[in-house]
Coordinates of C-alpha atoms and ligand atoms in Angstrom, one line a residue:
M1 CA -1.4 2.7 -5.8
I2 CA -2.3 0.5 -3.5
L3 CA -5.1 -2.2 -4.3
S4 CA -7.5 -2.8 -1.4
I5 CA -9.9 -5.9 -0.1
E6 CA -12.7 -6.1 2.1
S7 CA -14.7 -9.2 2.9
S8 CA -15.0 -8.8 6.7
C9 CA -18.7 -9.1 6.4
D10 CA -21.4 -9.3 3.9
D11 CA -20.0 -6.2 1.5
S12 CA -17.1 -7.0 -1.3
A13 CA -15.2 -4.3 -2.0
I14 CA -12.3 -3.3 -3.8
A15 CA -10.5 -0.1 -4.2
I16 CA -7.5 1.5 -5.3
T17 CA -6.1 4.6 -3.9
E18 CA -2.9 6.7 -5.0
I19 CA -0.4 6.8 -2.2
K20 CA 1.0 10.0 -2.7
T21 CA -2.0 12.2 -3.0
K22 CA -4.3 10.2 -0.9
K23 CA -6.8 9.8 -4.0
L24 CA -9.4 7.4 -4.7
L25 CA -9.1 6.5 -8.3
F26 CA -11.2 3.0 -8.2
H27 CA -14.4 1.9 -5.5
K28 CA -16.3 -0.8 -6.0
K29 CA -18.6 -2.8 -3.7
I30 CA -20.7 -5.3 -4.4
S31 CA -23.4 -5.3 -1.4
Q32 CA -25.3 -9.0 -0.1
E33 CA -27.9 -7.3 1.5
L34 CA -30.8 -8.7 -0.7
E35 CA -29.8 -12.1 -0.3
H36 CA -29.1 -12.2 3.2
S37 CA -32.3 -10.3 3.8
V38 CA -34.8 -13.6 3.6
Y39 CA -32.5 -15.0 6.6
G40 CA -33.2 -11.6 8.8
G41 CA -29.5 -11.9 9.4
V42 CA -25.7 -12.6 7.9
V43 CA -25.0 -16.0 6.9
P44 CA -21.4 -16.2 7.1
E45 CA -21.1 -19.7 4.3
L46 CA -23.8 -18.1 2.2
A47 CA -21.9 -15.0 2.2
A48 CA -18.6 -16.6 1.9
R49 CA -19.8 -17.8 -1.5
L50 CA -21.1 -14.7 -3.0
H51 CA -17.6 -12.7 -2.1
A52 CA -16.1 -15.9 -3.9
E53 CA -18.1 -14.9 -6.7
A54 CA -18.2 -11.2 -6.3
L55 CA -14.4 -10.0 -5.7
P56 CA -12.9 -11.5 -8.8
K57 CA -15.1 -9.8 -11.0
I58 CA -14.4 -6.3 -9.3
L59 CA -10.8 -7.5 -9.5
E60 CA -11.1 -8.1 -13.0
Q61 CA -11.7 -4.0 -13.5
T62 CA -8.9 -3.3 -11.7
K63 CA -6.8 -5.0 -13.7
P64 CA -5.4 -1.6 -16.0
Y65 CA -4.1 -0.3 -12.4
F66 CA -2.0 -3.2 -11.8
K67 CA 1.3 -2.5 -13.6
D68 CA 1.2 0.9 -11.1
L69 CA 0.4 -1.2 -7.7
K70 CA 3.1 -1.0 -4.8
A71 CA 1.1 -2.9 -2.4
V72 CA -1.9 -4.8 -1.3
A73 CA -3.9 -4.2 1.8
V74 CA -6.6 -6.6 2.9
T75 CA -9.0 -6.6 6.4
S76 CA -7.1 -9.3 8.1
T77 CA -9.2 -8.9 11.5
P78 CA -12.1 -8.7 12.8
G79 CA -14.8 -10.1 10.9
L80 CA -16.2 -13.9 10.0
A81 CA -13.5 -16.1 9.3
V82 CA -14.7 -17.8 6.6
T83 CA -15.6 -14.3 4.6
L84 CA -12.4 -12.6 6.0
I85 CA -10.2 -15.4 4.3
E86 CA -12.2 -14.7 0.6
G87 CA -10.4 -11.3 1.1
V88 CA -6.8 -12.5 2.2
T89 CA -6.4 -15.0 0.1
M90 CA -7.1 -13.0 -3.4
A91 CA -4.7 -10.6 -1.7
K92 CA -1.6 -13.3 -0.8
A93 CA -2.5 -14.6 -4.6
I94 CA -1.9 -10.2 -6.3
S95 CA 1.1 -10.5 -4.3
V96 CA 2.8 -13.3 -5.4
A97 CA 1.9 -12.8 -8.9
L98 CA 2.9 -9.1 -8.9
G99 CA 5.3 -9.3 -6.3
I100 CA 4.3 -6.7 -4.0
P101 CA 4.2 -6.6 0.0
L102 CA 1.5 -7.1 1.8
I103 CA -0.5 -5.6 4.3
G104 CA -3.1 -6.5 7.0
V105 CA -5.7 -4.2 7.6
N106 CA -7.7 -4.3 11.0
H107 CA -11.6 -3.3 9.8
L108 CA -11.8 -1.4 13.3
I109 CA -8.7 1.1 12.0
G110 CA -10.7 1.2 8.6
H111 CA -13.8 2.7 10.0
I112 CA -12.0 5.2 12.0
Y113 CA -9.8 6.0 8.7
S114 CA -13.0 6.1 6.7
L115 CA -13.2 10.1 7.9
F116 CA -10.0 10.4 6.2
I117 CA -10.9 9.3 2.5
E118 CA -8.8 11.7 0.4
K119 CA -8.2 13.4 3.0
K120 CA -5.7 14.4 5.7
T121 CA -5.7 12.6 9.3
I122 CA -6.9 14.7 12.3
F123 CA -5.7 13.5 15.4
P124 CA -6.5 13.4 18.8
L125 CA -9.5 12.5 18.2
T126 CA -11.6 10.6 20.4
V127 CA -13.7 7.8 18.1
L128 CA -17.7 5.9 19.2
L129 CA -17.7 2.9 16.5
V130 CA -20.8 1.5 15.8
S131 CA -21.6 -1.1 13.6
G132 CA -23.1 -4.4 13.3
G133 CA -20.3 -5.9 15.1
H134 CA -18.6 -3.4 17.3
T135 CA -19.6 -0.5 19.9
Q136 CA -16.7 1.1 21.4
V137 CA -15.6 4.6 22.1
M138 CA -11.4 4.8 21.1
E139 CA -9.1 7.3 22.3
V140 CA -6.9 7.7 18.8
K141 CA -4.1 9.6 18.7
S142 CA -2.1 7.8 15.9
L143 CA -2.2 4.7 13.4
T144 CA -0.5 3.0 16.0
N145 CA -1.7 4.5 19.3
I146 CA -5.4 3.5 19.4
K147 CA -7.0 3.0 22.9
T148 CA -10.3 1.2 23.6
V149 CA -12.0 3.0 26.6
A150 CA -15.5 1.3 26.5
K151 CA -16.7 -1.6 24.3
S152 CA -20.1 -3.9 24.0
M153 CA -20.2 -6.7 26.2
D154 CA -22.7 -8.4 24.7
D155 CA -24.8 -7.2 21.3
S156 CA -23.6 -4.0 19.4
F157 CA -25.6 -1.1 18.5
G158 CA -26.3 -1.8 15.0
E159 CA -26.9 -5.3 15.7
S160 CA -29.3 -4.7 18.3
F161 CA -31.3 -3.0 15.3
D162 CA -30.9 -5.8 12.9
K163 CA -32.5 -7.7 15.7
V164 CA -35.1 -5.8 16.6
A165 CA -36.2 -5.8 12.3
K166 CA -36.1 -9.5 12.4
M167 CA -38.5 -9.6 15.2
M168 CA -40.7 -7.8 13.6
G169 CA -40.1 -9.8 10.1
L170 CA -39.0 -6.4 8.9
G171 CA -36.2 -7.9 6.4
Y172 CA -32.1 -7.2 6.4
P173 CA -30.1 -4.3 7.5
G174 CA -32.5 -3.8 10.4
G175 CA -30.7 -0.5 10.8
P176 CA -32.6 2.0 8.1
I177 CA -35.8 -0.3 8.5
I178 CA -35.8 0.6 11.8
E179 CA -35.1 4.7 11.3
K180 CA -37.7 5.0 8.7
L181 CA -40.4 3.5 10.8
A182 CA -39.2 5.1 13.9
K183 CA -39.4 8.6 12.2
D184 CA -43.5 8.2 12.4
G185 CA -43.7 6.5 15.9
D186 CA -43.6 8.1 19.0
R187 CA -40.2 7.9 21.2
K188 CA -42.2 8.1 25.1
K189 CA -44.5 5.5 24.2
F190 CA -43.0 2.5 25.2
N191 CA -40.5 2.6 28.2
F192 CA -38.0 0.6 27.7
T193 CA -35.3 0.6 30.5
V194 CA -31.8 2.6 29.7
P195 CA -29.5 -0.4 30.1
L196 CA -26.8 -0.2 32.6
L197 CA -27.7 3.2 34.3
Q198 CA -27.1 2.4 37.5
N199 CA -23.9 0.3 36.4
K200 CA -20.8 3.2 36.9
K201 CA -18.5 0.5 34.7
L202 CA -17.8 2.5 31.1
A203 CA -19.4 -0.7 28.9
F204 CA -22.5 -1.0 26.6
S205 CA -25.0 -3.7 26.5
Y206 CA -28.2 -4.4 24.2
S207 CA -29.5 -8.1 25.0
G208 CA -31.3 -6.6 27.7
L209 CA -32.9 -4.1 25.8
K210 CA -33.3 -6.2 22.8
N211 CA -35.7 -8.8 25.0
A212 CA -37.8 -6.1 26.5
V213 CA -38.4 -5.5 22.8
R214 CA -38.9 -8.9 22.3
L215 CA -41.9 -8.8 24.6
A216 CA -43.2 -5.9 23.6
V217 CA -43.3 -7.0 20.2
E218 CA -44.9 -10.4 21.3
K219 CA -48.0 -8.3 23.1
A220 CA -48.0 -5.6 20.4
D221 CA -50.1 -5.7 16.9
K222 CA -48.8 -4.2 13.7
D223 CA -49.9 -0.9 14.2
D224 CA -47.8 -0.5 17.4
Y225 CA -44.5 -1.5 15.5
K226 CA -43.5 2.4 14.7
D227 CA -43.9 3.1 18.7
I228 CA -41.9 0.7 19.5
A229 CA -39.1 1.3 16.9
A230 CA -39.1 4.6 17.9
S231 CA -38.7 4.2 21.6
F232 CA -36.3 1.6 21.1
E233 CA -33.7 3.9 18.7
H234 CA -34.5 6.4 22.0
I235 CA -33.2 4.1 24.4
A236 CA -30.7 2.5 22.3
T237 CA -29.0 6.0 21.2
K238 CA -29.8 7.3 25.1
H239 CA -27.5 4.4 26.1
L240 CA -24.2 5.8 24.1
T241 CA -25.1 9.2 25.4
H242 CA -25.4 8.6 28.8
K243 CA -22.1 7.0 29.2
L244 CA -20.3 9.3 26.7
K245 CA -22.0 12.0 29.0
K246 CA -20.2 10.2 31.9
Y247 CA -16.9 9.7 29.9
F248 CA -16.5 13.1 29.3
Q249 CA -16.4 14.4 33.2
T250 CA -12.9 12.8 33.0
S251 CA -11.7 13.6 29.4
I252 CA -13.3 16.2 27.2
P253 CA -12.3 15.7 23.7
K254 CA -11.5 18.4 21.4
N255 CA -12.4 16.4 18.4
F256 CA -14.8 14.1 18.0
A257 CA -16.3 11.2 15.7
I258 CA -18.8 8.7 15.0
V259 CA -17.8 5.8 12.1
G260 CA -19.3 2.8 11.4
G261 CA -22.8 1.9 9.5
A262 CA -25.0 2.9 12.0
S263 CA -23.2 6.0 12.2
A264 CA -25.9 6.8 9.0
N265 CA -28.7 7.3 12.0
L266 CA -29.6 10.5 11.7
Y267 CA -31.5 10.5 15.5
L268 CA -27.9 9.3 17.0
R269 CA -26.0 12.1 15.0
G270 CA -28.2 14.7 16.1
Q271 CA -28.3 13.4 20.0
I272 CA -24.5 13.5 19.7
E273 CA -24.6 16.5 18.2
E274 CA -26.3 18.3 21.8
L275 CA -24.4 16.2 23.7
L276 CA -20.9 17.9 22.2
N277 CA -22.4 21.3 22.3
P278 CA -21.9 22.7 25.9
F279 CA -18.0 21.3 25.6
C280 CA -17.5 22.7 22.2
A281 CA -16.0 19.4 20.8
K282 CA -15.8 19.6 17.3
L283 CA -18.0 16.5 15.5
F284 CA -16.7 14.7 12.6
L285 CA -18.4 12.5 9.9
S286 CA -17.6 10.2 7.7
E287 CA -19.6 10.6 4.0
L288 CA -22.6 8.7 4.3
K289 CA -21.5 6.4 1.6
Y290 CA -18.2 5.1 3.4
C291 CA -19.9 4.7 6.6
S292 CA -20.9 1.3 6.2
D293 CA -18.0 -1.5 5.4
N294 CA -15.7 -0.4 1.8
A295 CA -12.8 -0.8 0.9
A296 CA -12.1 2.4 0.2
M297 CA -11.3 3.1 4.3
I298 CA -9.0 -0.2 4.1
G299 CA -6.8 1.4 0.8
R300 CA -6.8 4.5 2.9
V301 CA -5.2 2.9 5.6
G302 CA -2.8 0.6 3.4
V303 CA -1.3 4.0 2.7
E304 CA -0.7 5.1 5.9
M305 CA 0.8 1.4 6.8
Y306 CA 2.8 1.2 3.8
E307 CA 4.6 4.6 4.1
K308 CA 5.9 3.4 8.1
N309 CA 6.2 0.0 6.0
M310 CA 4.2 -1.8 7.8
F311 CA 4.3 -4.9 5.8
C312 CA 3.9 -8.6 6.7
T313 CA 4.9 -11.9 4.9
L314 CA 2.5 -14.5 3.3
E315 CA 3.1 -17.0 6.5
E316 CA 2.3 -14.0 8.6
L317 CA -1.3 -12.8 7.4
D318 CA -3.6 -14.8 8.8
V319 CA -7.3 -13.9 9.3
A320 CA -8.7 -13.2 13.4
P321 CA -11.9 -13.0 13.6
R322 CA -11.2 -11.0 17.4
S323 CA -9.5 -8.1 17.0
L324 CA -6.9 -7.4 19.5
L325 CA -8.2 -3.5 20.0
Ligands
KG4_1 O1 -19.9 -1.1 9.6 P1 -20.9 -2.1 9.0 O2 -21.4 -2.0 7.7 O3 -20.6 -3.0 9.2 C1 -20.1 -3.7 10.4 O4 -18.5 -3.8 10.6 O5 -20.5 -4.6 11.2 O6 -22.3 -1.2 10.1 C2 -23.4 -2.5 9.5 C3 -24.2 -2.4 11.0 C4 -25.9 -3.1 10.8 O7 -25.9 -3.8 11.8 C5 -26.5 -1.8 10.3 O8 -28.0 -2.8 10.5 C6 -26.6 -0.9 10.9 O9 -25.3 -1.0 10.8 N1 -26.8 0.4 10.0 C7 -27.4 1.2 11.0 C8 -28.0 2.0 10.1 N2 -27.7 1.9 8.9 C9 -26.7 0.7 9.3 N3 -28.0 1.1 12.1 C10 -29.0 1.9 12.8 N4 -29.6 2.9 11.6 C11 -29.1 3.1 10.6 N5 -29.8 4.1 9.8
ZN2 ZN1 -17.9 -2.6 9.3

């Protein structure tokens, strides 16, 4: 079995995955959403302190599995340096105490493998990752053959939802809050501009849209918030589908997946489904409970890396806030 740890942002999670069957034997996650909600976003130092409390509590429950562990996998990149270090330090301690090898996992690959928890892998696969930290399109051929073809030049898709909710004083995380508010709103009421519409580059940008929403919020009264939320969600999603449509002109995917916290958004799912229809591409989604950060996806990558002997030493394993993907 493999013990996996996730602490890249505001979720403390540990999982136990059986290597041979890929079965998830244990998974526990403690989210810090409530604690960060009053600040309208994640406060890194507070997050680190909460991980330091939560991770040992969860680890305690995994003791019965210790004798069967073959390796310990941990998210080491990308994420907040001060929170990644909490998980990595714990993983190193477990590695030394139990005499088992260490596996450093890329969190973005973790999100891709959230599709394959307790399942076989499916490749080739084109993946849209939409989370709080990333908005990117990747062509995935295998664990070690992943090519990023588009990414955000500034804010991410999920982050823009967080910031819009913060502007309206509605708390954190903004994604589910804005999605709920948008349901009763008019998507055409506010005519926000689709980002990078005339730009040929295959890239994303959310800072301009965020600022346009800020101006609208400042002028609006509370009754308008639902229409702003709906119009924002519509344009934020249209930006994704517009760029994907462009990408599909040269590269039609057979298998397409949306992963990451924001892949839970039903409007986004619907729009992507519509976009894929004429191409007869198959759409893959993670189970709702594995869209946001979790340790099950890290364990699933851990199993794959274990089978390929992709271990690292105590000295080699370090945190890297920015991903190389
Ligand atoms: O993958 P994740 O849990 O953490 C990162 O790796 O960043 O994603 C969290 C992000 C947050 O920005 C959150 O607001 C966004 O995903 N999110 C959503 C929805 N649910 C979560 N964004 C839009 N619509 C949602 N329903
Ligand atoms: Zn994530």
